[in-house]
Structure formats: structure tokens, C-alpha cells
C-alpha positions as a Python dict, from the first residue, in 0.01 Angstrom:
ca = {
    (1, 'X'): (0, 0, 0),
    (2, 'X'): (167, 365, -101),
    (3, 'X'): (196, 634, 149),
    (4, 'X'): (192, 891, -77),
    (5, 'X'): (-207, 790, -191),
    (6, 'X'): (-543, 832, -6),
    (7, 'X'): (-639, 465, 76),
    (8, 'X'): (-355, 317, -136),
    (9, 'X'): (-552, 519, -468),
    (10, 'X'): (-240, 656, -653),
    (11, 'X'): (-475, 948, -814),
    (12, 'X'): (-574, 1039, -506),
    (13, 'X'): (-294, 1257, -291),
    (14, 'X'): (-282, 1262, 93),
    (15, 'X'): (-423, 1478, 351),
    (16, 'X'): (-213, 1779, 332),
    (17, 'X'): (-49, 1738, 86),
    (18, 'X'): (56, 2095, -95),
    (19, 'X'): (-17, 2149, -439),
    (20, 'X'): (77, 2441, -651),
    (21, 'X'): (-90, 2518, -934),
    (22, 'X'): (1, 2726, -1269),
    (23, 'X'): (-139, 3046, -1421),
    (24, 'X'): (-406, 2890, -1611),
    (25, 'X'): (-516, 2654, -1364),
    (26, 'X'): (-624, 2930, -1140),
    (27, 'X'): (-824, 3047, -1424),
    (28, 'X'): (-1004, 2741, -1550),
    (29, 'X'): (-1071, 2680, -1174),
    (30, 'X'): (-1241, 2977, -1160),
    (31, 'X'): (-1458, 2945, -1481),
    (32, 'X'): (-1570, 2628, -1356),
    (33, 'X'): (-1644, 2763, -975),
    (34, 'X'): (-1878, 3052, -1158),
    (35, 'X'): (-2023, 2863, -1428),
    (36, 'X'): (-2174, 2499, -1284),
    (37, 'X'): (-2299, 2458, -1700),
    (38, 'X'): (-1906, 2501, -1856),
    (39, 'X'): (-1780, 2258, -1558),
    (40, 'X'): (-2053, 2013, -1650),
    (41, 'X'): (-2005, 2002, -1979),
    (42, 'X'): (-1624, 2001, -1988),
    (43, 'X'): (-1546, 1759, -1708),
    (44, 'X'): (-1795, 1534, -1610),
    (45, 'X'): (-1903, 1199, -1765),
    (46, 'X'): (-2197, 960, -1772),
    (47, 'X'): (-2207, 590, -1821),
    (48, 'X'): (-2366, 538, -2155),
    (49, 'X'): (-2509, 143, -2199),
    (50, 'X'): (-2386, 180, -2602),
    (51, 'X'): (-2099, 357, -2603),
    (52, 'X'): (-1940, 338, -2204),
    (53, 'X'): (-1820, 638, -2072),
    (54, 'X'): (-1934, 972, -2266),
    (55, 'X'): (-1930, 1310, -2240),
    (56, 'X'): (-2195, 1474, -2022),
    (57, 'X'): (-2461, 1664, -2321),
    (58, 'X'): (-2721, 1850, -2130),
    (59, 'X'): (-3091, 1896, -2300),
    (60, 'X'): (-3242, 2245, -2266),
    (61, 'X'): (-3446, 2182, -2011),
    (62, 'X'): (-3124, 2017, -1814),
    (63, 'X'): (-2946, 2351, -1825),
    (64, 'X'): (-3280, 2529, -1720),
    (65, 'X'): (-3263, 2298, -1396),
    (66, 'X'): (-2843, 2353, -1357),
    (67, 'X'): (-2927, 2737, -1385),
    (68, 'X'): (-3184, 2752, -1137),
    (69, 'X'): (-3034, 2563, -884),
    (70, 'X'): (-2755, 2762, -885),
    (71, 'X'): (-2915, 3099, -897),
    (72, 'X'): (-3200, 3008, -602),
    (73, 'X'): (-3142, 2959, -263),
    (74, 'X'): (-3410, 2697, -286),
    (75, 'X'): (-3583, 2521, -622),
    (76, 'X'): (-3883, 2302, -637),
    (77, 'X'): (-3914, 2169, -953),
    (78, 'X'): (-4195, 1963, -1125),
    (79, 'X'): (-4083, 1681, -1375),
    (80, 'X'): (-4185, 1368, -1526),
    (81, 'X'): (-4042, 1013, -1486),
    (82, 'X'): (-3697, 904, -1661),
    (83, 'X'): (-3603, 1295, -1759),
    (84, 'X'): (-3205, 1246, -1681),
    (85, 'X'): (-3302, 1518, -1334),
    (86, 'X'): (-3086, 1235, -1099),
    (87, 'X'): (-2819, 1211, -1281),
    (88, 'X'): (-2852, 1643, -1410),
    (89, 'X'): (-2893, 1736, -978),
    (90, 'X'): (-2596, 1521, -894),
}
């Protein structure tokens, strides 16, 4: 098991442990930490059942829920059955 991992992951550092980070990174940090859509889209994946791991592509109405989540302290929201909102919210 490696000391220099969390729980023997090697992508995952150690408590503590520094990290410096360049110029840009500051900067694409801080497009992501205003803009929940851009992170979405850039960063995270889904599990597709065709085609394995894909891209994260966001219907209309997906970005409508992303948007209004972020904007509101609180957000009811009224949708059908099997609309992707589970996987949108987390």
C-alpha cells in the first residue's frame, strides 16, 4: 500500500499534501467555480449502456434545472419520470 495515496488510490494525494498550481489553472478553476454549466459540460461523464463512458450533453431543459439551482437559494421543480433530473442534480 503507497503512502503517498489516499487509501492506497495513486490518483488520489494525501491529507495535506501541498499542491501548486500554474497560471491557467487558477483560471479554468475559476470558470468552472462561476459557471456549474461550462464545468458540466467540460469535465464530467456519464455511463452510456452503447458507447461506455461519454461526455456529459445536457438537453435544454437540463441547463434550465443547472441554472436555477444555482441561482436560487431553494428550487422546487416539477418533472416527469426518466427525464435524466438524478443524474442532471448530482
Amino acid at each position: 500500500m503507497s503512502t503517498d495515496a489516499y487509501l492506497g488510490n495513486p490518483n488520489l494525494k494525501k491529507v495535506n499534501t501541498p499542491v501548486e498550481f500554474t497560471e491557467e489553472q487558477i483560471i479554468e478553476y475559476q470558470k468552472c467555480a462561476n459557471d456549474p454549466l461550462y464545468f458540466m459540460e467540460k469535465y464530467i461523464q456519464i455511463v452510456s449502456l452503447d458507447d461506455g463512458l461519454v461526455p456529459f450533453k445536457m438537453y435544454g431543459f437540463q441547463k434550465k434545472i443547472v441554472e436555477t439551482i444555482h441561482n436560487n437559494r431553494f428550487t422546487i421543480c416539477k418533472l416527469p419520470r426518466q427525464s435524466g433530473k438524478s443524474t442532471t442534480t448530482i
